[in-house]
Amino acid sequence: AFNGEAGIKTIELMKAMSRFMTPNYLASNSDDVMNQFQQGKAAMGVLWASRAARMDDPAASKIVGKMDFAAAPAAVKGGKSATHLWWDGVAMPKNLGNDRDTVFQVLMDGIDEATVTSGNDLTIWIRSNYKPTRFGTGVTLSMNAGAPIWPTEPYLGLATNEIGKLVPEALGGAMTPQQALDAAAANYVKAATEKGFIK
């Protein structure tokens, strides 16, 4: 249960670290964080690895060649890297229609060896011909530091959605960490029951 002692301590740690963050951190999204890095206004942060190459984009970044990449730090001393490893995938809807083969060919073209080779430096690819660059350093180091693979159970999204709605209330002081997590847990149970995950 995420509304136990570990969850409360996590929110308390996040709140304590907020003094190092931008004043509007509760309203910031990953685009804002990336822009702060690119403009030299942030010294450290955790961001999608797919954004790493943009740090060296001379059209948008003032820190070209000055940013290094590391593992996400552990949340507790001696702990694993406090992040998850995940990847993007492709899917075709069941009700796609009659042109499934064409759609499949387009999807495969988007991840074929030639695409990976030409876009090698743009992201981190899961193909054997991908050649890791410095932009993938953080992923490799996080993996080596024990970062787990993001769980694929469908009910997890319901939990993270409810946590994401209410943790800001605790960080902003409108609720205590316990109140926020208890409310998120109750909302999760309701949503998971409606979806049939809890009988």
Coordinates of N, CA and C in Angstrom, one line a residue:
A1 N 0.8 -1.2 0.0 CA 0.0 0.0 0.0 C 0.9 1.2 0.0
F2 N 0.6 2.2 -0.9 CA 1.4 3.3 -1.0 C 1.1 4.4 0.0
N3 N 0.1 4.2 0.9 CA -0.3 5.2 1.9 C 0.3 4.8 3.2
G4 N 1.4 4.0 3.3 CA 2.0 3.7 4.5 C 3.2 4.6 4.8
E5 N 4.0 4.1 5.7 CA 5.2 4.9 6.2 C 6.1 5.3 5.1
A6 N 6.4 4.4 4.1 CA 7.3 4.7 3.1 C 6.8 5.9 2.2
G7 N 5.5 5.8 1.9 CA 4.9 6.9 1.1 C 4.9 8.2 1.8
I8 N 4.7 8.2 3.1 CA 4.7 9.5 3.9 C 6.1 10.1 3.9
K9 N 7.1 9.2 4.1 CA 8.5 9.6 4.1 C 8.9 10.2 2.8
T10 N 8.4 9.6 1.7 CA 8.7 10.0 0.4 C 8.2 11.4 0.1
I11 N 7.0 11.7 0.5 CA 6.4 13.0 0.3 C 7.2 14.0 1.2
E12 N 7.5 13.7 2.4 CA 8.3 14.6 3.3 C 9.6 14.9 2.7
L13 N 10.3 13.9 2.1 CA 11.6 14.1 1.4 C 11.4 15.1 0.2
M14 N 10.4 14.8 -0.6 CA 10.1 15.7 -1.7 C 9.9 17.1 -1.3
K15 N 9.1 17.3 -0.2 CA 8.8 18.6 0.3 C 10.1 19.3 0.8
A16 N 10.9 18.6 1.5 CA 12.2 19.1 2.0 C 13.1 19.6 0.8
M17 N 13.0 18.8 -0.3 CA 13.9 19.2 -1.4 C 13.3 20.3 -2.3
S18 N 12.1 20.7 -2.0 CA 11.5 21.7 -2.9 C 12.2 23.0 -2.8
R19 N 12.9 23.3 -1.7 CA 13.6 24.6 -1.6 C 14.8 24.7 -2.7
F20 N 15.1 23.6 -3.3 CA 16.1 23.6 -4.3 C 15.5 23.7 -5.7
M21 N 14.2 23.8 -5.8 CA 13.5 23.7 -7.1 C 13.0 25.1 -7.5
T22 N 12.6 25.2 -8.7 CA 12.0 26.4 -9.2 C 10.8 26.8 -8.4
P23 N 10.5 28.0 -8.1 CA 9.3 28.4 -7.2 C 8.0 27.8 -7.7
N24 N 7.9 27.6 -9.0 CA 6.6 27.1 -9.6 C 6.7 25.6 -9.9
Y25 N 7.5 24.9 -9.1 CA 7.7 23.5 -9.4 C 6.4 22.6 -9.5
L26 N 5.4 23.0 -8.8 CA 4.1 22.2 -8.8 C 3.4 22.4 -10.1
A27 N 3.7 23.4 -10.9 CA 3.1 23.7 -12.2 C 4.0 23.3 -13.3
S28 N 5.3 22.9 -13.1 CA 6.2 22.6 -14.1 C 6.0 21.2 -14.7
N29 N 6.2 21.1 -16.0 CA 6.1 19.8 -16.7 C 7.5 19.5 -17.3
S30 N 7.6 18.4 -18.0 CA 8.9 18.0 -18.5 C 9.5 19.0 -19.5
D31 N 8.6 19.7 -20.3 CA 9.0 20.7 -21.2 C 9.7 21.9 -20.4
D32 N 9.0 22.3 -19.3 CA 9.6 23.4 -18.5 C 11.0 23.0 -18.0
V33 N 11.1 21.8 -17.5 CA 12.4 21.3 -16.9 C 13.4 21.3 -18.0
M34 N 13.1 20.8 -19.2 CA 14.1 20.8 -20.2 C 14.5 22.2 -20.6
N35 N 13.6 23.1 -20.7 CA 13.9 24.5 -21.1 C 14.8 25.1 -20.0
Q36 N 14.6 24.8 -18.7 CA 15.4 25.4 -17.7 C 16.8 24.8 -17.8
F37 N 17.0 23.6 -18.1 CA 18.3 23.0 -18.4 C 18.9 23.8 -19.6
Q38 N 18.2 23.8 -20.7 CA 18.8 24.4 -21.9 C 19.2 25.9 -21.7
Q39 N 18.5 26.6 -20.9 CA 18.8 28.0 -20.6 C 19.8 28.2 -19.5
G40 N 20.3 27.1 -19.0 CA 21.3 27.2 -17.9 C 20.8 27.6 -16.6
K41 N 19.5 27.4 -16.4 CA 18.8 27.8 -15.1 C 18.6 26.7 -14.1
A42 N 19.0 25.5 -14.5 CA 18.9 24.3 -13.6 C 20.3 23.6 -13.6
A43 N 20.7 23.2 -12.5 CA 22.0 22.5 -12.4 C 21.9 21.0 -12.3
M44 N 20.7 20.5 -11.8 CA 20.5 19.1 -11.7 C 19.1 18.7 -11.7
G45 N 18.8 17.6 -12.2 CA 17.4 17.2 -12.2 C 17.2 15.8 -12.8
V46 N 16.0 15.2 -12.8 CA 15.7 13.9 -13.4 C 14.8 14.2 -14.5
L47 N 15.1 13.8 -15.7 CA 14.3 14.0 -16.9 C 14.4 12.8 -17.8
W48 N 13.4 12.7 -18.7 CA 13.4 11.6 -19.6 C 14.7 11.6 -20.4
A49 N 15.2 10.4 -20.6 CA 16.5 10.2 -21.3 C 16.3 10.6 -22.8
S50 N 15.1 10.5 -23.3 CA 14.8 10.9 -24.7 C 15.0 12.4 -24.9
R51 N 15.1 13.2 -23.8 CA 15.3 14.7 -23.9 C 16.8 15.0 -23.9
A52 N 17.7 14.0 -23.6 CA 19.1 14.3 -23.4 C 19.8 15.0 -24.6
A53 N 19.5 14.5 -25.8 CA 20.1 15.0 -27.0 C 19.8 16.5 -27.2
R54 N 18.6 16.9 -26.7 CA 18.2 18.3 -26.9 C 19.1 19.3 -26.1
M55 N 19.8 18.8 -25.1 CA 20.7 19.7 -24.4 C 21.8 20.2 -25.3
D56 N 22.1 19.5 -26.4 CA 23.2 19.9 -27.3 C 22.6 20.5 -28.6
D57 N 21.4 20.9 -28.6 CA 20.8 21.5 -29.8 C 21.1 22.9 -29.8
P58 N 22.0 23.4 -30.7 CA 22.5 24.8 -30.7 C 21.3 25.8 -31.0
A59 N 20.3 25.3 -31.6 CA 19.2 26.2 -31.9 C 18.3 26.6 -30.6
A60 N 18.4 25.8 -29.6 CA 17.6 26.0 -28.4 C 18.4 26.0 -27.1
S61 N 19.6 25.5 -27.1 CA 20.3 25.4 -25.9 C 21.5 26.3 -25.7
K62 N 21.7 26.8 -24.5 CA 22.9 27.6 -24.2 C 24.0 26.8 -23.5
I63 N 23.7 25.5 -23.4 CA 24.7 24.7 -22.6 C 25.2 23.5 -23.5
V64 N 25.3 23.8 -24.8 CA 25.8 22.7 -25.7 C 27.2 22.2 -25.2
G65 N 27.2 20.9 -25.0 CA 28.5 20.2 -24.6 C 28.9 20.4 -23.2
K66 N 28.0 21.1 -22.4 CA 28.4 21.4 -21.0 C 27.6 20.5 -20.0
M67 N 26.6 19.7 -20.5 CA 25.8 18.9 -19.6 C 26.3 17.5 -19.7
D68 N 26.5 16.9 -18.5 CA 26.8 15.5 -18.4 C 25.6 14.8 -17.9
F69 N 25.6 13.5 -18.0 CA 24.4 12.7 -17.6 C 24.9 11.6 -16.7
A70 N 24.0 11.3 -15.7 CA 24.3 10.4 -14.6 C 23.1 9.6 -14.3
A71 N 23.3 8.6 -13.4 CA 22.2 7.8 -12.9 C 21.3 8.7 -12.1
A72 N 20.0 8.4 -12.1 CA 19.1 9.0 -11.1 C 19.6 8.7 -9.7
P73 N 19.6 9.6 -8.8 CA 20.1 9.3 -7.5 C 19.1 8.4 -6.7
A74 N 19.6 7.7 -5.7 CA 18.8 6.9 -4.9 C 18.0 7.8 -3.9
A75 N 16.8 7.3 -3.6 CA 15.9 8.1 -2.6 C 16.4 7.9 -1.2
V76 N 17.0 6.7 -0.9 CA 17.5 6.4 0.4 C 19.0 6.0 0.3
K77 N 19.8 6.3 1.3 CA 21.2 6.0 1.3 C 21.4 4.5 1.0
G78 N 22.2 4.2 0.0 CA 22.5 2.8 -0.3 C 21.4 2.1 -1.1
G79 N 20.4 2.9 -1.5 CA 19.3 2.3 -2.3 C 19.5 2.3 -3.8
K80 N 18.6 1.7 -4.5 CA 18.7 1.7 -5.9 C 18.4 3.0 -6.5
S81 N 18.8 3.2 -7.8 CA 18.5 4.4 -8.5 C 17.0 4.6 -8.5
A82 N 16.6 5.8 -8.1 CA 15.1 6.1 -7.9 C 14.5 6.5 -9.3
T83 N 14.5 5.6 -10.2 CA 13.8 5.8 -11.4 C 13.3 4.4 -11.9
H84 N 12.8 4.4 -13.1 CA 12.4 3.1 -13.7 C 12.9 3.1 -15.2
L85 N 13.1 1.9 -15.7 CA 13.5 1.7 -17.1 C 12.2 1.4 -17.9
W86 N 12.0 2.1 -19.0 CA 10.9 1.8 -19.8 C 11.2 2.1 -21.2
W87 N 10.3 1.8 -22.1 CA 10.5 2.0 -23.5 C 9.1 2.2 -24.2
D88 N 9.2 2.8 -25.3 CA 8.0 3.0 -26.1 C 7.7 1.8 -27.0
G89 N 6.5 1.6 -27.2 CA 6.1 0.5 -28.1 C 5.0 0.9 -29.1
V90 N 4.7 0.1 -30.0 CA 3.7 0.4 -31.0 C 2.6 -0.7 -30.9
A91 N 1.4 -0.3 -31.2 CA 0.2 -1.2 -31.2 C -0.8 -0.8 -32.3
M92 N -1.5 -1.7 -32.7 CA -2.6 -1.4 -33.6 C -3.9 -1.8 -33.0
P93 N -4.9 -0.8 -33.0 CA -6.2 -1.1 -32.4 C -6.9 -2.2 -33.1
K94 N -7.7 -2.9 -32.3 CA -8.4 -4.1 -32.8 C -9.4 -3.7 -33.9
N95 N -10.0 -2.5 -33.7 CA -11.0 -2.0 -34.7 C -10.4 -1.1 -35.8
L96 N -9.2 -1.4 -36.2 CA -8.5 -0.6 -37.1 C -9.1 -0.5 -38.5
G97 N -9.7 -1.7 -38.9 CA -10.3 -1.7 -40.2 C -9.5 -2.6 -41.2
N98 N -9.7 -2.4 -42.5 CA -9.2 -3.3 -43.5 C -7.7 -3.1 -43.9
D99 N -7.1 -2.0 -43.5 CA -5.8 -1.7 -44.0 C -4.7 -2.0 -43.0
R100 N -4.9 -3.1 -42.2 CA -3.9 -3.4 -41.2 C -2.5 -3.6 -41.7
D101 N -2.4 -4.3 -42.9 CA -1.1 -4.6 -43.4 C -0.3 -3.3 -43.7
T102 N -0.9 -2.3 -44.3 CA -0.3 -1.0 -44.6 C 0.2 -0.4 -43.3
V103 N -0.7 -0.3 -42.3 CA -0.4 0.3 -41.0 C 0.8 -0.4 -40.4
F104 N 0.8 -1.8 -40.4 CA 1.9 -2.5 -39.9 C 3.2 -2.2 -40.6
Q105 N 3.2 -2.1 -41.9 CA 4.4 -1.8 -42.7 C 4.9 -0.4 -42.3
V106 N 4.0 0.6 -42.1 CA 4.4 1.9 -41.7 C 5.1 1.9 -40.3
L107 N 4.5 1.1 -39.4 CA 5.0 1.0 -38.0 C 6.4 0.4 -38.1
M108 N 6.6 -0.7 -38.9 CA 7.8 -1.4 -39.0 C 8.9 -0.5 -39.6
D109 N 8.5 0.3 -40.6 CA 9.4 1.2 -41.2 C 9.9 2.3 -40.2
G110 N 9.1 2.6 -39.3 CA 9.5 3.6 -38.3 C 10.5 3.1 -37.3
I111 N 10.7 1.8 -37.2 CA 11.6 1.2 -36.3 C 12.6 0.3 -36.9
D112 N 12.7 0.4 -38.3 CA 13.7 -0.5 -39.0 C 15.1 -0.1 -38.7
E113 N 16.0 -0.9 -39.2 CA 17.5 -0.7 -38.9 C 17.9 0.6 -39.5
A114 N 17.4 1.0 -40.7 CA 17.8 2.2 -41.4 C 17.4 3.4 -40.5
T115 N 16.2 3.4 -40.0 CA 15.7 4.5 -39.2 C 16.5 4.6 -37.9
V116 N 16.8 3.5 -37.3 CA 17.6 3.5 -36.1 C 19.0 4.1 -36.4
T117 N 19.6 3.7 -37.5 CA 20.9 4.2 -37.9 C 20.9 5.7 -38.1
S118 N 19.9 6.2 -38.9 CA 19.8 7.6 -39.2 C 19.4 8.4 -38.0
G119 N 18.7 7.8 -37.0 CA 18.2 8.6 -35.8 C 19.0 8.1 -34.6
N120 N 20.1 7.5 -34.8 CA 20.8 6.9 -33.6 C 21.0 7.9 -32.5
D121 N 21.3 9.1 -32.8 CA 21.7 10.1 -31.7 C 20.4 10.8 -31.1
L122 N 19.3 10.5 -31.7 CA 18.1 11.3 -31.3 C 17.4 10.7 -30.0
T123 N 17.6 9.4 -29.8 CA 17.0 8.8 -28.6 C 17.7 7.5 -28.3
I124 N 17.2 6.7 -27.4 CA 17.8 5.4 -27.1 C 16.9 4.3 -27.7
W125 N 17.4 3.6 -28.6 CA 16.7 2.6 -29.3 C 16.9 1.2 -28.7
I126 N 15.9 0.3 -28.9 CA 16.0 -1.1 -28.4 C 16.1 -1.9 -29.7
R127 N 17.2 -1.8 -30.4 CA 17.5 -2.6 -31.5 C 19.0 -2.9 -31.5
S128 N 19.4 -4.0 -32.0 CA 20.8 -4.5 -32.0 C 21.8 -3.5 -32.7
N129 N 21.3 -2.8 -33.7 CA 22.2 -1.9 -34.4 C 22.3 -0.5 -33.8
Y130 N 21.6 -0.3 -32.7 CA 21.8 1.0 -31.9 C 23.2 1.1 -31.4
K131 N 23.8 2.2 -31.6 CA 25.1 2.5 -31.0 C 25.0 3.5 -29.9
P132 N 25.1 3.1 -28.6 CA 24.9 4.0 -27.5 C 25.8 5.3 -27.6
T133 N 25.2 6.4 -27.3 CA 26.0 7.7 -27.3 C 26.0 8.2 -25.8
R134 N 26.6 9.3 -25.7 CA 26.7 9.9 -24.3 C 25.3 10.3 -23.8
F135 N 24.3 10.4 -24.7 CA 23.0 10.8 -24.3 C 22.2 9.6 -23.6
G136 N 22.8 8.4 -23.8 CA 22.2 7.2 -23.1 C 22.9 6.9 -21.8
T137 N 23.9 7.7 -21.4 CA 24.7 7.4 -20.2 C 23.8 7.3 -19.0
G138 N 22.9 8.2 -18.8 CA 22.1 8.1 -17.6 C 21.3 6.9 -17.5
V139 N 20.8 6.4 -18.6 CA 20.0 5.1 -18.6 C 20.9 3.9 -18.2
T140 N 22.1 3.9 -18.9 CA 23.0 2.8 -18.5 C 23.4 2.8 -17.1
L141 N 23.7 4.0 -16.6 CA 24.2 4.1 -15.2 C 23.0 3.8 -14.2
S142 N 21.8 4.2 -14.6 CA 20.6 3.9 -13.7 C 20.4 2.4 -13.7
M143 N 20.5 1.8 -14.9 CA 20.3 0.4 -14.9 C 21.3 -0.4 -14.1
N144 N 22.6 0.1 -14.2 CA 23.6 -0.5 -13.4 C 23.4 -0.3 -11.9
A145 N 22.7 0.8 -11.5 CA 22.5 1.1 -10.1 C 21.2 0.5 -9.6
G146 N 20.6 -0.4 -10.4 CA 19.5 -1.2 -9.9 C 18.1 -0.7 -10.2
A147 N 18.0 0.3 -11.1 CA 16.7 0.8 -11.5 C 15.8 -0.3 -12.0
P148 N 14.6 -0.5 -11.5 CA 13.8 -1.6 -12.0 C 13.1 -1.2 -13.3
I149 N 12.6 -2.2 -14.0 CA 11.8 -2.0 -15.2 C 10.4 -1.6 -14.7
W150 N 9.8 -0.6 -15.4 CA 8.5 -0.1 -15.1 C 7.5 -1.3 -15.2
P151 N 6.7 -1.5 -14.2 CA 5.7 -2.6 -14.2 C 4.7 -2.4 -15.3
T152 N 4.2 -3.5 -15.9 CA 3.3 -3.4 -17.0 C 1.9 -3.7 -16.7
E153 N 1.6 -4.0 -15.4 CA 0.3 -4.4 -15.0 C -0.7 -3.2 -15.2
P154 N -1.8 -3.4 -15.8 CA -2.7 -2.3 -16.2 C -3.2 -1.5 -15.1
Y155 N -3.4 -2.1 -13.9 CA -3.9 -1.4 -12.7 C -2.9 -0.4 -12.2
L156 N -1.6 -0.5 -12.5 CA -0.6 0.4 -12.0 C -0.9 1.8 -12.4
G157 N -1.3 2.0 -13.7 CA -1.7 3.3 -14.2 C -2.7 4.0 -13.4
L158 N -3.7 3.2 -12.9 CA -4.8 3.8 -12.0 C -4.2 4.4 -10.7
A159 N -3.2 3.6 -10.2 CA -2.6 4.0 -8.9 C -1.8 5.3 -9.1
T160 N -0.9 5.3 -10.1 CA 0.0 6.5 -10.3 C -0.9 7.7 -10.7
N161 N -2.0 7.5 -11.4 CA -2.9 8.6 -11.7 C -3.4 9.2 -10.5
E162 N -3.9 8.4 -9.5 CA -4.5 9.0 -8.3 C -3.4 9.6 -7.4
I163 N -2.3 9.0 -7.3 CA -1.1 9.6 -6.6 C -0.8 10.9 -7.2
G164 N -0.6 10.9 -8.5 CA -0.3 12.2 -9.2 C -1.2 13.3 -9.0
K165 N -2.5 13.0 -8.8 CA -3.5 14.0 -8.5 C -3.4 14.6 -7.1
L166 N -3.0 13.8 -6.2 CA -3.1 14.2 -4.8 C -1.8 14.6 -4.1
V167 N -0.7 14.1 -4.5 CA 0.6 14.4 -3.9 C 0.9 15.9 -4.0
P168 N 0.5 16.6 -5.1 CA 0.7 18.1 -5.1 C -0.1 18.8 -4.0
E169 N -1.2 18.2 -3.6 CA -1.9 18.8 -2.5 C -1.1 18.7 -1.2
A170 N -0.4 17.6 -1.0 CA 0.4 17.5 0.2 C 1.7 18.4 0.1
L171 N 2.3 18.5 -1.1 CA 3.4 19.3 -1.3 C 3.1 20.8 -1.1
G172 N 1.9 21.2 -1.5 CA 1.5 22.6 -1.4 C 0.9 22.9 -0.1
G173 N 0.7 21.9 0.8 CA 0.2 22.2 2.2 C -1.3 22.2 2.3
A174 N -2.0 21.9 1.3 CA -3.5 21.8 1.4 C -3.9 20.5 2.2
M175 N -3.1 19.5 2.1 CA -3.4 18.2 2.8 C -2.1 17.8 3.5
T176 N -2.2 17.0 4.5 CA -1.0 16.3 5.1 C -0.7 15.2 4.1
P177 N 0.6 14.7 4.2 CA 1.0 13.5 3.4 C 0.0 12.3 3.6
Q178 N -0.3 12.1 4.8 CA -1.2 11.0 5.1 C -2.6 11.2 4.5
Q179 N -3.1 12.4 4.6 CA -4.4 12.6 4.0 C -4.4 12.4 2.5
A180 N -3.4 13.0 1.9 CA -3.3 12.9 0.4 C -3.2 11.4 0.0
L181 N -2.3 10.7 0.7 CA -2.1 9.3 0.3 C -3.4 8.4 0.6
D182 N -4.0 8.7 1.7 CA -5.2 7.9 2.0 C -6.3 8.2 1.0
A183 N -6.4 9.5 0.6 CA -7.4 9.8 -0.4 C -7.1 9.2 -1.7
A184 N -5.8 9.2 -2.1 CA -5.4 8.5 -3.3 C -5.7 7.0 -3.3
A185 N -5.4 6.4 -2.1 CA -5.7 5.0 -2.0 C -7.2 4.7 -2.1
A186 N -8.0 5.5 -1.5 CA -9.5 5.3 -1.6 C -9.9 5.5 -3.1
N187 N -9.4 6.5 -3.7 CA -9.8 6.7 -5.1 C -9.3 5.6 -6.0
Y188 N -8.1 5.0 -5.7 CA -7.6 3.9 -6.5 C -8.5 2.7 -6.3
V189 N -8.8 2.4 -5.1 CA -9.7 1.2 -4.8 C -11.0 1.3 -5.6
K190 N -11.6 2.5 -5.6 CA -12.8 2.7 -6.4 C -12.6 2.5 -7.9
A191 N -11.5 3.1 -8.4 CA -11.3 3.0 -9.8 C -10.9 1.6 -10.2
A192 N -10.1 0.9 -9.4 CA -9.7 -0.5 -9.7 C -10.9 -1.4 -9.6
T193 N -11.8 -1.2 -8.7 CA -13.0 -2.0 -8.5 C -13.9 -1.8 -9.8
E194 N -14.0 -0.5 -10.2 CA -14.9 -0.3 -11.4 C -14.3 -0.9 -12.6
K195 N -13.0 -1.0 -12.7 CA -12.3 -1.7 -13.9 C -12.3 -3.2 -13.7
G196 N -12.6 -3.7 -12.6 CA -12.6 -5.2 -12.4 C -11.3 -5.7 -11.9
F197 N -10.4 -4.9 -11.5 CA -9.1 -5.4 -10.9 C -9.3 -5.8 -9.5
I198 N -10.2 -5.2 -8.8 CA -10.5 -5.6 -7.4 C -11.9 -6.2 -7.4
K199 N -12.1 -7.4 -6.9 CA -13.4 -8.1 -6.9 C -14.0 -7.9 -5.5

